[in-house]
């Protein structure tokens, strides 16, 4: 019998918990390690929508990237948003396992999946840990140089569509060949991207002042491509599902979530009318 504990062990072999940042909360959130797993769902966010999806699929396990309970809690009453999810999961017999910053730093990990989706050949982590092949972000190379405008479209075509869309900062005609990527919010690695000498940096949640100061920081600072946080991490779902399939073959039916859990739902464009 394939149990929750066995699937967790396979995931933790791929995404070792010791790679997680000290502030993170990874591991089994709810569920009995002795329970059987016949069907699993992999998602970015453990939300009401993805729990609905798990129930509809008849899943026994949800594997999520983002933690459900990242900050300390003193209770999970069912009349609170997160508590209600915990209660629903338990009542439905569904375990929840989260692999967050340990999946970010593992090799392959979240940024490898993002790089592969874009079409990069990865050469190294952007911010290495003690072992040279581990760490946050990745540095890679395109098969051929292409203008930033074309590269930004490449990124948009590679990732699921969101209201946030894909934005780029830099000369649209600048040729892009070497690229750094970081799934999730990656503005803390802007200095590393500049030091790496790449042509462009793809990440999520870039802010106005930080981005402007980055572009002014050096004559050849990398162009920026800003994507939705959820979209940047969604390619990892197939990677994690592949870990389960490789460990257990067809004995665990594994699904990648199709629910868009990006919080932004609408993008409005100016109509052309002049304010009075």
XYZ file of C-alpha atoms in Angstrom:
276
model
C 0.000 0.000 0.000
C 1.260 3.489 -0.877
C 0.749 5.703 2.133
C 0.865 9.436 2.809
C 4.126 8.827 4.656
C 5.704 7.107 1.656
C 4.695 9.898 -0.725
C 5.989 12.523 1.722
C 9.306 10.630 1.931
C 9.617 10.693 -1.879
C 8.861 14.416 -1.987
C 11.317 15.171 0.809
C 14.029 13.212 -1.002
C 13.499 15.582 -3.948
C 12.927 18.703 -1.820
C 14.886 18.178 1.440
C 13.265 20.050 4.356
C 16.684 21.196 5.565
C 16.892 23.430 2.484
C 13.926 25.492 3.738
C 14.564 28.982 5.071
C 14.448 29.316 8.870
C 11.217 31.327 8.765
C 9.383 28.832 6.558
C 6.764 26.198 7.432
C 7.097 23.080 5.290
C 5.978 19.485 5.692
C 2.767 17.618 6.448
C 0.067 20.055 7.607
C -2.727 17.559 8.176
C -3.417 13.916 7.441
C -2.340 10.535 8.786
C 1.003 9.264 7.409
C -0.460 5.741 7.557
C -3.425 6.544 5.283
C -3.462 5.205 1.728
C -2.846 7.496 -1.250
C -4.432 6.527 -4.550
C -4.814 9.986 -6.064
C -2.867 13.233 -5.500
C -3.292 16.842 -6.621
C -0.368 19.269 -6.948
C -1.029 23.023 -6.760
C 0.673 26.314 -5.964
C -1.806 27.555 -3.345
C -3.852 25.568 -0.813
C -7.036 27.614 -1.171
C -10.767 26.980 -1.151
C -10.650 26.564 -4.938
C -7.891 23.936 -4.945
C -9.493 22.082 -2.019
C -12.725 22.040 -4.075
C -10.707 20.587 -6.946
C -9.181 17.935 -4.678
C -12.602 16.914 -3.386
C -13.998 16.740 -6.929
C -11.063 14.561 -8.015
C -11.381 12.280 -5.028
C -7.791 13.059 -4.065
C -6.261 11.609 -0.919
C -3.380 14.093 -0.843
C -2.800 17.710 -1.860
C 0.807 18.746 -2.493
C 1.075 22.546 -2.383
C 3.973 24.943 -2.846
C 2.794 27.706 -0.555
C 2.251 26.889 3.131
C -1.275 27.076 4.509
C -0.088 28.057 8.000
C 3.076 30.084 7.447
C 2.769 32.195 10.607
C 2.242 30.764 14.067
C -1.356 30.055 15.033
C -3.006 29.179 18.344
C -5.961 27.390 16.833
C -7.727 26.417 13.612
C -11.423 26.963 14.366
C -13.706 26.104 11.464
C -15.167 29.633 11.377
C -11.849 31.118 10.175
C -10.725 30.956 6.532
C -7.672 28.752 7.085
C -9.255 26.759 9.870
C -12.212 25.946 7.646
C -9.813 24.522 5.031
C -8.074 22.348 7.636
C -11.428 21.023 8.859
C -12.654 20.386 5.335
C -9.484 18.548 4.375
C -9.686 16.332 7.460
C -13.404 15.634 7.020
C -12.771 14.719 3.377
C -9.884 12.411 4.271
C -7.381 14.536 2.352
C -3.836 15.095 3.603
C -1.971 18.343 2.874
C 1.785 18.529 2.349
C 3.663 21.774 1.588
C 7.092 22.163 -0.038
C 7.999 25.864 -0.159
C 11.511 27.311 0.074
C 12.959 23.792 0.188
C 11.495 23.346 -3.315
C 12.926 26.749 -4.277
C 16.493 25.734 -3.397
C 16.399 22.079 -4.484
C 17.859 20.881 -7.766
C 15.755 20.574 -9.775
C 13.386 22.982 -8.101
C 10.910 25.781 -8.717
C 13.266 27.979 -10.747
C 14.419 25.031 -12.870
C 10.794 24.457 -13.846
C 10.385 28.144 -14.720
C 13.612 28.127 -16.748
C 12.543 25.005 -18.641
C 9.161 26.527 -19.459
C 10.885 29.583 -20.956
C 13.319 27.433 -22.937
C 16.537 28.106 -21.045
C 19.472 25.751 -20.613
C 20.372 26.098 -16.927
C 24.028 26.432 -15.921
C 23.998 27.390 -12.211
C 21.967 28.716 -9.266
C 21.630 32.483 -9.061
C 22.230 32.489 -5.294
C 24.064 29.246 -4.419
C 23.933 27.482 -1.063
C 26.816 25.461 0.399
C 26.518 22.860 -2.360
C 27.167 24.589 -5.715
C 24.165 23.068 -7.499
C 21.661 24.142 -4.814
C 20.231 27.567 -4.069
C 17.679 30.172 -5.092
C 17.081 31.188 -8.694
C 18.801 29.884 -11.796
C 21.053 31.268 -14.539
C 20.456 29.973 -18.047
C 20.868 30.686 -21.728
C 18.576 30.907 -24.733
C 19.399 28.951 -27.897
C 19.820 32.247 -29.800
C 19.787 35.937 -28.819
C 16.480 37.754 -29.286
C 15.210 41.300 -28.592
C 13.705 41.995 -25.188
C 10.300 42.566 -26.805
C 10.439 39.089 -28.358
C 11.762 37.547 -25.149
C 8.965 39.093 -23.066
C 6.452 37.561 -25.483
C 8.261 34.215 -25.133
C 7.733 34.404 -21.369
C 4.065 35.332 -21.780
C 3.508 32.405 -24.150
C 5.263 29.969 -21.797
C 3.261 30.722 -18.655
C -0.464 30.490 -17.862
C -2.346 33.680 -18.650
C -3.187 36.017 -15.777
C -4.729 39.448 -15.377
C -1.316 40.616 -14.130
C 0.224 39.710 -17.462
C 3.918 40.104 -18.281
C 5.762 43.428 -18.033
C 9.273 44.276 -19.150
C 11.636 47.107 -18.223
C 14.502 48.015 -20.521
C 15.216 48.792 -24.167
C 12.749 46.683 -26.221
C 15.492 46.100 -28.828
C 18.162 44.982 -26.352
C 19.401 41.503 -27.285
C 18.759 38.862 -24.652
C 20.811 35.656 -24.490
C 21.745 34.979 -20.846
C 18.864 35.049 -18.361
C 18.426 34.743 -14.608
C 15.106 33.517 -13.251
C 13.588 33.225 -9.797
C 10.151 31.747 -9.236
C 8.105 33.841 -6.815
C 9.078 37.234 -5.408
C 12.707 37.705 -6.439
C 13.603 41.357 -5.929
C 16.003 40.329 -3.136
C 18.217 38.758 -5.833
C 18.475 41.777 -8.130
C 22.067 42.463 -7.041
C 23.011 38.843 -7.755
C 21.435 39.064 -11.217
C 23.481 42.189 -11.936
C 26.673 40.589 -10.606
C 26.054 37.527 -12.806
C 26.164 39.771 -15.884
C 22.983 38.345 -17.418
C 20.999 40.194 -20.052
C 17.601 39.812 -18.364
C 16.054 38.752 -15.074
C 12.628 37.073 -14.895
C 10.803 37.038 -11.566
C 7.584 38.162 -9.862
C 6.261 40.975 -7.688
C 8.790 43.613 -8.720
C 8.164 47.012 -7.123
C 8.424 50.480 -8.667
C 11.291 52.012 -6.683
C 13.313 48.811 -6.436
C 13.035 48.250 -10.188
C 13.911 51.831 -11.068
C 16.935 51.851 -8.774
C 18.071 48.530 -10.237
C 17.961 49.837 -13.817
C 19.961 52.901 -12.732
C 22.483 50.899 -10.686
C 24.816 49.895 -13.510
C 25.256 50.721 -17.217
C 24.380 47.188 -18.252
C 22.021 46.153 -15.467
C 19.803 43.263 -16.615
C 16.493 44.102 -18.243
C 13.558 43.047 -16.061
C 10.632 40.811 -16.917
C 7.956 40.832 -14.222
C 5.317 38.085 -14.113
C 2.543 36.973 -11.793
C 3.796 35.258 -8.623
C 1.410 32.329 -9.160
C 2.283 31.953 -12.845
C 6.029 31.932 -12.121
C 5.623 28.968 -9.753
C 2.922 27.022 -11.588
C 5.412 25.086 -13.807
C 6.732 23.475 -10.609
C 3.430 21.609 -10.215
C 4.250 19.326 -13.137
C 7.758 18.833 -11.770
C 6.463 17.774 -8.334
C 3.825 15.550 -9.932
C 6.664 13.923 -11.863
C 8.471 13.170 -8.587
C 5.437 11.227 -7.363
C 4.972 9.419 -10.682
C 8.648 8.437 -10.805
C 8.527 7.078 -7.257
C 5.309 5.092 -7.592
C 4.659 4.661 -11.304
C 0.979 4.468 -12.125
C 0.060 3.400 -8.604
C -0.669 6.983 -7.564
C -2.854 8.925 -10.002
C -1.279 12.374 -9.983
C -2.902 15.582 -11.253
C -1.657 19.150 -11.734
C -4.190 21.735 -10.617
C -5.986 23.637 -13.366
C -7.344 26.305 -11.006
C -5.896 29.801 -11.387
C -5.293 30.973 -7.827
C -3.578 34.228 -8.763
C -5.453 36.845 -6.676
C -5.656 39.390 -9.511
C -8.802 38.869 -11.585
C -9.137 41.995 -13.729
C -6.964 44.361 -15.750
C -8.524 47.603 -16.966
C -7.117 49.718 -19.811
C -7.600 53.440 -20.311
C -10.533 54.175 -22.630
C -9.004 57.332 -24.095
C -11.414 59.734 -22.435
C -9.836 62.831 -20.903
C -10.506 63.498 -17.228
C -12.265 66.774 -16.497
